[in-house]
PDB file of C-alpha atoms in Angstrom:
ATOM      1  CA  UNK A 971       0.000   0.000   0.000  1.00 89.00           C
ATOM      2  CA  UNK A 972       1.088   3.413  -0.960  1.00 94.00           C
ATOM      3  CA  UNK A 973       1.286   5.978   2.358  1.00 97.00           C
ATOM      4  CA  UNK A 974       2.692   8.532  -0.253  1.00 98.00           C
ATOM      5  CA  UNK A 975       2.298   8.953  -4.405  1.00 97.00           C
ATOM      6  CA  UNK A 976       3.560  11.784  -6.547  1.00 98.00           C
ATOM      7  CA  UNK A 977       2.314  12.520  -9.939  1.00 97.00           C
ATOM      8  CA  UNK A 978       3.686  14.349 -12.292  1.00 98.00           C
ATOM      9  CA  UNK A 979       5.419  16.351  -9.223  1.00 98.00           C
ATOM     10  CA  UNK A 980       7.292  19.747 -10.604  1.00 98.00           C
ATOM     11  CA  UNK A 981       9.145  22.699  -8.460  1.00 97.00           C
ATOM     12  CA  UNK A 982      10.710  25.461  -8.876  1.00 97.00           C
ATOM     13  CA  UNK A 983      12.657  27.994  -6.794  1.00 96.00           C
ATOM     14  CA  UNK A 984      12.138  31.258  -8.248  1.00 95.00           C
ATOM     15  CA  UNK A 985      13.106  30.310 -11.812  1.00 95.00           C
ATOM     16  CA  UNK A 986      15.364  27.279 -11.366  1.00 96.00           C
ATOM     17  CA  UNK A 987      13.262  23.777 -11.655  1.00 97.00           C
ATOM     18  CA  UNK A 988      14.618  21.547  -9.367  1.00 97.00           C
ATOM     19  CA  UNK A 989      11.787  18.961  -9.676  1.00 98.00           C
ATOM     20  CA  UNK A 990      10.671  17.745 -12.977  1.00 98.00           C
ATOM     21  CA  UNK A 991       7.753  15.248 -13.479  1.00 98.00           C
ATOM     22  CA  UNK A 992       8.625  13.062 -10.147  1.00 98.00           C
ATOM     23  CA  UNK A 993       6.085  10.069 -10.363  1.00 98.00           C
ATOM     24  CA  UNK A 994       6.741   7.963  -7.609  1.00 97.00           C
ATOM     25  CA  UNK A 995       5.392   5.692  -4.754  1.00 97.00           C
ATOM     26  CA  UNK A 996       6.202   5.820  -0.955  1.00 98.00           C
ATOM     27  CA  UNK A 997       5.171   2.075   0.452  1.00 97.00           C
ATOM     28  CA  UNK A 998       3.737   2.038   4.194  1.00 97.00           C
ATOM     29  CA  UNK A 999       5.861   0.493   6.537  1.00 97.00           C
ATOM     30  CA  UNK A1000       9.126   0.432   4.589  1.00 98.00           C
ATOM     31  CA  UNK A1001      12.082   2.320   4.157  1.00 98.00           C
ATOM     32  CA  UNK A1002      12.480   4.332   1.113  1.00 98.00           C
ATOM     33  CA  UNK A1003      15.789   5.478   0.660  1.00 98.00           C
ATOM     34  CA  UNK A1004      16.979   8.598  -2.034  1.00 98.00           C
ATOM     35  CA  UNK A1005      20.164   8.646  -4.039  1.00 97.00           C
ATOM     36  CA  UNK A1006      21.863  10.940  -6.268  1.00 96.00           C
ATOM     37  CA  UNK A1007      24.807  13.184  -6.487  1.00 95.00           C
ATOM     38  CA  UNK A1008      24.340  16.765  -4.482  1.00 92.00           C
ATOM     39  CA  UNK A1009      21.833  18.899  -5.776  1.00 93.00           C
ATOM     40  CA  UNK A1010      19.685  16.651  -7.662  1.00 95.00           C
ATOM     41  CA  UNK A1011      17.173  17.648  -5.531  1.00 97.00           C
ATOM     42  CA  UNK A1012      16.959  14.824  -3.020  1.00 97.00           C
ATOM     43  CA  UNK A1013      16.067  17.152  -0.104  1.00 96.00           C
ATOM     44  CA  UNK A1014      13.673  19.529  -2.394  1.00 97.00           C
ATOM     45  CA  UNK A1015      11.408  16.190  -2.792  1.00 98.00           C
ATOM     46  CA  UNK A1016      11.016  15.029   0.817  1.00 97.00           C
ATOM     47  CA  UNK A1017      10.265  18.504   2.172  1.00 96.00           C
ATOM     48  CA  UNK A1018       7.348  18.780  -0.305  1.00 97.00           C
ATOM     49  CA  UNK A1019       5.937  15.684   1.823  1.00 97.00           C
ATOM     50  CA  UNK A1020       5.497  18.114   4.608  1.00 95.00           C
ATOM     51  CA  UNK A1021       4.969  21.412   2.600  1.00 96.00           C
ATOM     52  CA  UNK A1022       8.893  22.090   4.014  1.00 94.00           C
ATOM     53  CA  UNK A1023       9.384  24.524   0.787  1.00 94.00           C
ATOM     54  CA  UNK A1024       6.182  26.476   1.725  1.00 91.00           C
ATOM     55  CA  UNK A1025       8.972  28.831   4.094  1.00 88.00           C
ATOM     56  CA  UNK A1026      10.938  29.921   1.547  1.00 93.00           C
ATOM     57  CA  UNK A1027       9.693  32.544  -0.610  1.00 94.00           C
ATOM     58  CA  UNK A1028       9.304  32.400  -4.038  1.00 94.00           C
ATOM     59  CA  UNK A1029       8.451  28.828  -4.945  1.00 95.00           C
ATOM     60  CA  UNK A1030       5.961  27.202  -6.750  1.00 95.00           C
ATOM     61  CA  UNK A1031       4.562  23.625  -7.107  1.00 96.00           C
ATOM     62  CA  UNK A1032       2.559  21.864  -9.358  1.00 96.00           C
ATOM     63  CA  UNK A1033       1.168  18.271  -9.938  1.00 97.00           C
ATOM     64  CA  UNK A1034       0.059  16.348  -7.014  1.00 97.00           C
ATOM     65  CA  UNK A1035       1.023  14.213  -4.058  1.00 98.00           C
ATOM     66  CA  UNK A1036      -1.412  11.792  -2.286  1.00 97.00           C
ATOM     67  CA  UNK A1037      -0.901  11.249   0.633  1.00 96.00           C
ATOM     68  CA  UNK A1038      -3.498   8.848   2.389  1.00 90.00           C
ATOM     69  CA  UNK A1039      -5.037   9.347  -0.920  1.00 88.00           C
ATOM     70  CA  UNK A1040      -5.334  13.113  -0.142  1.00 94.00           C
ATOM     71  CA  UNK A1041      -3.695  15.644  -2.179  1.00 96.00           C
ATOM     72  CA  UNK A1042      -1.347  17.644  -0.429  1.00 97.00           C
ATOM     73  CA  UNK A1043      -0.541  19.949  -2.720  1.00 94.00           C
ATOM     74  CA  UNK A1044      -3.778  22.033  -2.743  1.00 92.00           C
ATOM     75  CA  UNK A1045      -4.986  25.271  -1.602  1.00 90.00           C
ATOM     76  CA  UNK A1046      -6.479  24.674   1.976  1.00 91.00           C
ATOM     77  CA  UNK A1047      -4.069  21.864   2.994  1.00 94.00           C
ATOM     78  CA  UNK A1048      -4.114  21.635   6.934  1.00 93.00           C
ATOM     79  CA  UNK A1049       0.004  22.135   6.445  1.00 93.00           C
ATOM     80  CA  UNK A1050      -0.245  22.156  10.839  1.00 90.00           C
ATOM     81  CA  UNK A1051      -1.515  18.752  10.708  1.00 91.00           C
ATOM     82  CA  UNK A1052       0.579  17.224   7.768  1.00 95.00           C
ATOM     83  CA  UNK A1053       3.833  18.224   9.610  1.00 93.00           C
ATOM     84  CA  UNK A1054       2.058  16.505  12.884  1.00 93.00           C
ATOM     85  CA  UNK A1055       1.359  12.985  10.492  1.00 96.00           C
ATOM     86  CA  UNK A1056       4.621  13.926   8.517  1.00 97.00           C
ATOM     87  CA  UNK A1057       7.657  14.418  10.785  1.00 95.00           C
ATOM     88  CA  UNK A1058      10.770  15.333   9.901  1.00 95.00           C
ATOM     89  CA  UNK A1059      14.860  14.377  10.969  1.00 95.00           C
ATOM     90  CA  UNK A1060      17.368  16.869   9.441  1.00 93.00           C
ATOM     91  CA  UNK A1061      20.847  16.554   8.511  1.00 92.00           C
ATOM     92  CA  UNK A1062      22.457  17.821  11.640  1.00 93.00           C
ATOM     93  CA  UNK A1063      21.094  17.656  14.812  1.00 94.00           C
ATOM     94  CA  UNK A1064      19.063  20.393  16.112  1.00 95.00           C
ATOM     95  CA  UNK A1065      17.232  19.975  19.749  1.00 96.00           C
ATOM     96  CA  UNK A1066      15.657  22.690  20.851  1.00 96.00           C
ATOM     97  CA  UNK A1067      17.667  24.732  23.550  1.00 97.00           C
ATOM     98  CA  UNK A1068      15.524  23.450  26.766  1.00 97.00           C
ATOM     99  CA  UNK A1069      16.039  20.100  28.888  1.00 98.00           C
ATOM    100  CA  UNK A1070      15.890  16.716  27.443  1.00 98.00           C
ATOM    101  CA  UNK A1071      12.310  16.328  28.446  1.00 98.00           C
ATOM    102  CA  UNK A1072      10.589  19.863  27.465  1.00 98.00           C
ATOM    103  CA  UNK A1073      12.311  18.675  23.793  1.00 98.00           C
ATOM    104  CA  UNK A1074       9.801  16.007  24.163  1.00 98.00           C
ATOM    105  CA  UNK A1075       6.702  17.378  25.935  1.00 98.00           C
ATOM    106  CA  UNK A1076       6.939  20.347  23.177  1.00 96.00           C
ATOM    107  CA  UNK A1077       5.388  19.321  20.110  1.00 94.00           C
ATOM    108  CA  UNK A1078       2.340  17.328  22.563  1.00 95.00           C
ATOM    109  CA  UNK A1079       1.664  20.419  24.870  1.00 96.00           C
ATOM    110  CA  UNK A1080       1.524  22.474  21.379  1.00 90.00           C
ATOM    111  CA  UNK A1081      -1.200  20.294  20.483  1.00 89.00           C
ATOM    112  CA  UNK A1082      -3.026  20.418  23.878  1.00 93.00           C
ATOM    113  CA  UNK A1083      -1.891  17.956  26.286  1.00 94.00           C
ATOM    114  CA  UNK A1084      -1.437  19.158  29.245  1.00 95.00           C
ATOM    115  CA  UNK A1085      -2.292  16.672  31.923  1.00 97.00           C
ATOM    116  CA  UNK A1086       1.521  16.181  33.301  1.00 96.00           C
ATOM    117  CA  UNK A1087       1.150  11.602  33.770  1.00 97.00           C
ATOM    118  CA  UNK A1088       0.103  11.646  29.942  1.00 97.00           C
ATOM    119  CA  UNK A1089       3.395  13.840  29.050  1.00 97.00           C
ATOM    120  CA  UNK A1090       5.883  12.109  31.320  1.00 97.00           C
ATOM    121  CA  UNK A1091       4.361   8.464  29.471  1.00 98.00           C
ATOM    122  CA  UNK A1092       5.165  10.600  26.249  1.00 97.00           C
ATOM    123  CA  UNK A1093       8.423  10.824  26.875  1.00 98.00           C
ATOM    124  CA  UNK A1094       9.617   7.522  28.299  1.00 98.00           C
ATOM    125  CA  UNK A1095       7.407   5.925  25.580  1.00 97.00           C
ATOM    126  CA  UNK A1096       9.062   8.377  22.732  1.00 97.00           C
ATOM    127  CA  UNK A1097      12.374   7.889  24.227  1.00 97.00           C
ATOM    128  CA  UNK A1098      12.644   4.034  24.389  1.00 96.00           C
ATOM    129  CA  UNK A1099      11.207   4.332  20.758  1.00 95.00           C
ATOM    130  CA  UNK A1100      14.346   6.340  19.836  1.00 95.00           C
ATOM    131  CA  UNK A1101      16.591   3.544  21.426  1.00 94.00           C
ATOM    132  CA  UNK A1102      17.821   6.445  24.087  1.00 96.00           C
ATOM    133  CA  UNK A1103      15.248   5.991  27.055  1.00 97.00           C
ATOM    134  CA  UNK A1104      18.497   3.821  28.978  1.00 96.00           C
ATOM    135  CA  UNK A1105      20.756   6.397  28.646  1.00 97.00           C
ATOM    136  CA  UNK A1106      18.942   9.614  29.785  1.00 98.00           C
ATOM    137  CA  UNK A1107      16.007   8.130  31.837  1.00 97.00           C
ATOM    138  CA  UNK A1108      18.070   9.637  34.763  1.00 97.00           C
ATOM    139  CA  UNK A1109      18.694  12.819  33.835  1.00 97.00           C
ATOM    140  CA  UNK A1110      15.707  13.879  31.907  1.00 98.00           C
ATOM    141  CA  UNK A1111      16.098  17.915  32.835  1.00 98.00           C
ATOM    142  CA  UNK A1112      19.412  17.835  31.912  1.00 98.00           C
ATOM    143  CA  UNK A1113      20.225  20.442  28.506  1.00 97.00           C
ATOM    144  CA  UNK A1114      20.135  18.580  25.717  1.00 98.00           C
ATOM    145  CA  UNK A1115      23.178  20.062  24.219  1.00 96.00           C
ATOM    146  CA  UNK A1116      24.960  18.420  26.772  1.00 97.00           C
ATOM    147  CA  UNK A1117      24.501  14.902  24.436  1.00 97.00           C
ATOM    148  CA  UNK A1118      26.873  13.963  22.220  1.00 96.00           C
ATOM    149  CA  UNK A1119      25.666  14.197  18.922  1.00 95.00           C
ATOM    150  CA  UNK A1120      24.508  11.152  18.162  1.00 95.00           C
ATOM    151  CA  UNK A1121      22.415  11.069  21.351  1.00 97.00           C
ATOM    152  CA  UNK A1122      21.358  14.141  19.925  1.00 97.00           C
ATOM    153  CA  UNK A1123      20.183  12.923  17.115  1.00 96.00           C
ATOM    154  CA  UNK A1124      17.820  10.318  17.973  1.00 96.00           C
ATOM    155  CA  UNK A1125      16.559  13.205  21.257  1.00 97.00           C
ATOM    156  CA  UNK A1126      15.250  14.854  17.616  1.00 97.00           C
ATOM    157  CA  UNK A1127      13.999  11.730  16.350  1.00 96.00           C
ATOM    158  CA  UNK A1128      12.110  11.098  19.947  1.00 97.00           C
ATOM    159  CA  UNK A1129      11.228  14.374  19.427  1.00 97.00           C
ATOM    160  CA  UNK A1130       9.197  14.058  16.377  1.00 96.00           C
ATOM    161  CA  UNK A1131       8.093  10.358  17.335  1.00 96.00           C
ATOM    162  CA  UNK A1132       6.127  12.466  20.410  1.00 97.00           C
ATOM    163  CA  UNK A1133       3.245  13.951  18.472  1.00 94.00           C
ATOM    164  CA  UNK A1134       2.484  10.172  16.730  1.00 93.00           C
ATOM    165  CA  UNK A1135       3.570  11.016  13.206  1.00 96.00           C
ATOM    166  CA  UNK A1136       2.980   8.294  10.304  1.00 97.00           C
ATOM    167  CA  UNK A1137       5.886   8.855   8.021  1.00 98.00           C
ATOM    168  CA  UNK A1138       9.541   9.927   9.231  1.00 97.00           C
ATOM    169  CA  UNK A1139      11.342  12.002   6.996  1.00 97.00           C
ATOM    170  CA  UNK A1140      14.865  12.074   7.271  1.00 97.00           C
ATOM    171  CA  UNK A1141      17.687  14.159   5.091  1.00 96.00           C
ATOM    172  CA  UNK A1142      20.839  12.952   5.811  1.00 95.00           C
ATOM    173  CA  UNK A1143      20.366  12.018   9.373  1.00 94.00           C
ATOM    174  CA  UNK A1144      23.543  10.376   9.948  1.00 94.00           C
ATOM    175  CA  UNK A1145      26.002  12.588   7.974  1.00 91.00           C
ATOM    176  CA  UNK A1146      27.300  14.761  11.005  1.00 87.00           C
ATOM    177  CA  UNK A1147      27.593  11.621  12.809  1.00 91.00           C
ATOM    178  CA  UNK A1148      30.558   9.126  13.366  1.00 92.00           C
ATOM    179  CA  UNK A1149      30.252   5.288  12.569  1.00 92.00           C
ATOM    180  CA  UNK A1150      29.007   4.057  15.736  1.00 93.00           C
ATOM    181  CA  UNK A1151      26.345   6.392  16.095  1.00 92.00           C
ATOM    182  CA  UNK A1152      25.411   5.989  12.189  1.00 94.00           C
ATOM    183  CA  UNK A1153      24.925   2.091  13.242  1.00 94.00           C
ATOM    184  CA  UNK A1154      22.351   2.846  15.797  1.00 93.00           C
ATOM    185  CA  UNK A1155      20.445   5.129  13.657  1.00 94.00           C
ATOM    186  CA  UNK A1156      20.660   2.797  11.310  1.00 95.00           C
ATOM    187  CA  UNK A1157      19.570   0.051  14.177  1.00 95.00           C
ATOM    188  CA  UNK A1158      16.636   2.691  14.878  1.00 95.00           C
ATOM    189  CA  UNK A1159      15.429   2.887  11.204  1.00 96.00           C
ATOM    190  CA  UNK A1160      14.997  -0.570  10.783  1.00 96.00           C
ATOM    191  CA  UNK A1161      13.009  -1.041  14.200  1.00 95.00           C
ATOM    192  CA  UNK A1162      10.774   2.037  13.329  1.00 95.00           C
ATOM    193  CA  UNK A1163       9.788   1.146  10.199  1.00 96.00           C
ATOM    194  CA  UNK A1164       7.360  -1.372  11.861  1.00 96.00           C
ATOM    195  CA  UNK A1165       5.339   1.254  13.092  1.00 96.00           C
ATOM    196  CA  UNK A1166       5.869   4.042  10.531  1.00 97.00           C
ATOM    197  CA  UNK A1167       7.062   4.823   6.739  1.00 98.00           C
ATOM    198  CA  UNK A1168      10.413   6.013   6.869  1.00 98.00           C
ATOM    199  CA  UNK A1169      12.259   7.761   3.523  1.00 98.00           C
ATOM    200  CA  UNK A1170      15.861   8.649   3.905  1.00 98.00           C
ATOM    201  CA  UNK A1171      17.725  10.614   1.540  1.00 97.00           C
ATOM    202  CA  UNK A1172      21.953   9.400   1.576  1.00 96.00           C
ATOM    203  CA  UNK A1173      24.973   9.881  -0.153  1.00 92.00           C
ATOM    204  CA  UNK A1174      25.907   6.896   1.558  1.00 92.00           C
ATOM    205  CA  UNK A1175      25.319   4.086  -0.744  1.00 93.00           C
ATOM    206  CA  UNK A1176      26.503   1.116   1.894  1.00 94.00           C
ATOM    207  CA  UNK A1177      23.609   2.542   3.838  1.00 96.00           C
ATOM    208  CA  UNK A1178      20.797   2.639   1.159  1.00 97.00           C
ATOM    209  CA  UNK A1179      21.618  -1.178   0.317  1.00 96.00           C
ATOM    210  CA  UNK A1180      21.611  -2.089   4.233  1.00 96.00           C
ATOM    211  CA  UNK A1181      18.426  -0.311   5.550  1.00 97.00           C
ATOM    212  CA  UNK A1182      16.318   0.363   2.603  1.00 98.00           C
ATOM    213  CA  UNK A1183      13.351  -1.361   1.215  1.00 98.00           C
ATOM    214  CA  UNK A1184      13.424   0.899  -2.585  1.00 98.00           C
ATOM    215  CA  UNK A1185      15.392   3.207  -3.846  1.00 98.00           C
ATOM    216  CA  UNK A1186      15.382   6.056  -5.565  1.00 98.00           C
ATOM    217  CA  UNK A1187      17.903   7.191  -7.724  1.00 98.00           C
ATOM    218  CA  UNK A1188      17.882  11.262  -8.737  1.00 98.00           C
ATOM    219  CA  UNK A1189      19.639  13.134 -11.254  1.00 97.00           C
ATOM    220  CA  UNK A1190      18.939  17.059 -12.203  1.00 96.00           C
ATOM    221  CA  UNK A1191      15.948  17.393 -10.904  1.00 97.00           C
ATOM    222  CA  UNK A1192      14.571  13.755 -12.645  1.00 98.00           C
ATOM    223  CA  UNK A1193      13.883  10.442 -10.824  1.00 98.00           C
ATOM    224  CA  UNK A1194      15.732   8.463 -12.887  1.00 98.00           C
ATOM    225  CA  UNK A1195      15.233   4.885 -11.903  1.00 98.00           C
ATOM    226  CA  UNK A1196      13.262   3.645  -9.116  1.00 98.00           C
ATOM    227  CA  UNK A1197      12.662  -0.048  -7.849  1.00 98.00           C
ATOM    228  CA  UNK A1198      13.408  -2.455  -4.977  1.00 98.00           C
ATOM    229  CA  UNK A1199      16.725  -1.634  -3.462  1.00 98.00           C
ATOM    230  CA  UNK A1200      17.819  -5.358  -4.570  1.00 97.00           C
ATOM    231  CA  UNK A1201      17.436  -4.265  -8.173  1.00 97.00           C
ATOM    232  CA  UNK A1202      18.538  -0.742  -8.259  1.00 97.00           C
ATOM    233  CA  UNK A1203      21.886  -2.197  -6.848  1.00 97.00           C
ATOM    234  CA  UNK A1204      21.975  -5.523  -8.892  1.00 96.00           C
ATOM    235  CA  UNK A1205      20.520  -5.047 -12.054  1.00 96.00           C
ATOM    236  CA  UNK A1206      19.709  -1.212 -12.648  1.00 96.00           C
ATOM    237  CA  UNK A1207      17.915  -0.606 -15.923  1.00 96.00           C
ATOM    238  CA  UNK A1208      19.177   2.669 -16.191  1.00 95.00           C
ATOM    239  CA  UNK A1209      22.381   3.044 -17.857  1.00 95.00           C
ATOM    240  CA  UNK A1210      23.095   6.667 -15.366  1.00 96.00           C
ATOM    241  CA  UNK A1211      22.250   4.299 -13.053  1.00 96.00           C
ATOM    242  CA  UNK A1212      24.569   1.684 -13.312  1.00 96.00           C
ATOM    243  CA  UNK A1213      27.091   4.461 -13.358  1.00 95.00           C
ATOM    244  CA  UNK A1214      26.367   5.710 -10.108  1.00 95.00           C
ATOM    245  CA  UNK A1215      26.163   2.752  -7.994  1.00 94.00           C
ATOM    246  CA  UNK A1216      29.242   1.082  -8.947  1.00 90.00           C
ATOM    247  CA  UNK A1217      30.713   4.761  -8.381  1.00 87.00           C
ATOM    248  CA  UNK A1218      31.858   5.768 -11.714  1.00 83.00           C
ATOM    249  CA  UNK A1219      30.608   8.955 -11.439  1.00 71.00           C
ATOM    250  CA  UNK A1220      28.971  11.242  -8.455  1.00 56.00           C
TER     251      UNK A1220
END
C-alpha cells in the first residue's frame, strides 16, 4: 500500500526547476531510501511531503502528491496537521535549547496535552522508541546540548516520534555523525519502520543497500530509476544508473 504517491510532481525555486515530473510511490511500513549526487534535488522532494518549501519565498509547485489518498498539494491543505502525520529528521542535529524532556513534551503540549502523567508516558514511551530511554532516563532535565551528537540525534527523532507522526522524513540524518552512532540510527530505522514509513535521503550508498526497502535514484531534478533496493543495486535498468552505484561517477 502506498502511504505517499507523486504525480507528475514539478518545483521550482524562483526560476530554477529543481523537480521535474517526479512520479513515484512511498510504500507504508518500509524504508524508502533517495540517491543521487548533491543537488539533484533529493532534499527539495522530501520537504514537499510536509509542505517544508512552503517557508521559503518564491516557490511554486505543481502536480500532485497523495498522501493517504489526499492531495497535499492544494490550496487549503491543513500544512499544521501534515507536519504533525509527517515528521521530519534533518541533517544535523538540532534539539531545541531546553532540557531533554521539554524537547519532548513540546510538540504534545503544542497540540493540547497538558495533563503532566500523559506527558511524562510521552516521553519515556518516545524515548525508548528512539533507542535512548536507557541512557537519559536519569537525567531527563538535563540540557540537551549536553549529548553527544549522536544522542542528539535520535533526542530529535524522539522528538518528532512524540506527536504520533505516520511517516519519518529524514535528510541525511547520519552525515554529522561518526560510525558508531550511524549504526544505531541505522539500528533505529529498521526497528521504526514497523510502526511508521520512513524515507531517507543518503549519499551513503553502503547505507541505502543495508536499511532500505526501494530506492530512488535522482539526477537534475529527474527520478531516474526507481525499484526495490535489490534491483537498483543488482541489475539497474538505467544506464546513469549503473554508473552511479558502482561509483563511476557522483
Amino acid at each position: 500500500m502506498n502511504i505517499i504517491e507523486t504525480n507528475d510532481l514539478n518545483f521550482w525555486y524562483g526560476e530554477k526547476q529543481a523537480l521535474i515530473d517526479i512520479n513515484m510511490p512511498i510504500k507504508k511500513n518500509a524504508i524508502t531510501a533517495l540517491i543521487g549526487p548533491s543537488g539533484c534535488g533529493k532534499s527539495t522532494l522530501i520537504r514537499v511531503f510536509n509542505r517544508m518549501n512552503d517557508l521559503i519565498d518564491g516557490t511554486k509547485t505543481t502536480g500532485i502528491v497523495f498522501f493517504e489518498g489526499d492531495n497535499i498539494c492544494k490550496s487549503g491543505t491543513d500544512v499544521l496537521n501534515l507536519r504533525k502525520k509527517v515528521g521530519m529528521i534533518f541533517q544535523k542535529p538540532n534539539p531545541f535549547p531546553m532540557t531533554i524532556k521539554d524537547n519532548i513534551t513540546y510538540g504534545p503540549k503544542l497540540h493540547g496535552v497538558k495533563d503532566h502523567k500523559e506527558l511524562d508516558a510521552i516521553v519515556e514511551e518516545s524515548l525508548r522508541k528512539a533507542a535512548l530511554w536507557d541512557e537519559v532516563k536519569d537525567r531527563l532535565n538535563a540540557f540537551a546540548l549536553s549529548l553527544s551528537g549522536g544522542q542528539q540525534q535520535r533526542l530529535c527523532i524522539a522528538r518528532a516520534l512524540s506527536i504520533n507522526p505516520e511517516v519519518l522524513l529524514m535528510d541525511e540524518p547520519t552525515s554529522a555523525l561518526d560510525p558508531i552512532a550511524t549504526a544505531k540510527i541505522e539500528e533505529l530505522a529498521l526497528e521504526l519502520k514497523k510502526e511508521y514509513t520512513v524515507v531517507t535521503v543518503t549519499h551513503n550508498m553502503q547505507q541505502a543497500r543495508r536499511i532500505s526497502d526501494y530506492t530512488g535514484f535522482m539526477y537534475m531534478g529527474k527520478l531516474e530509476e526507481f525499484g526495490r533496493t535489490n534491483d537498483i543495486f543488482e541489475n539497474p535498468k538505467s544506464e546513469l544508473t549503473k554508473r552511479y552505484v558502482s561509483g563511476i561517477f557522483g
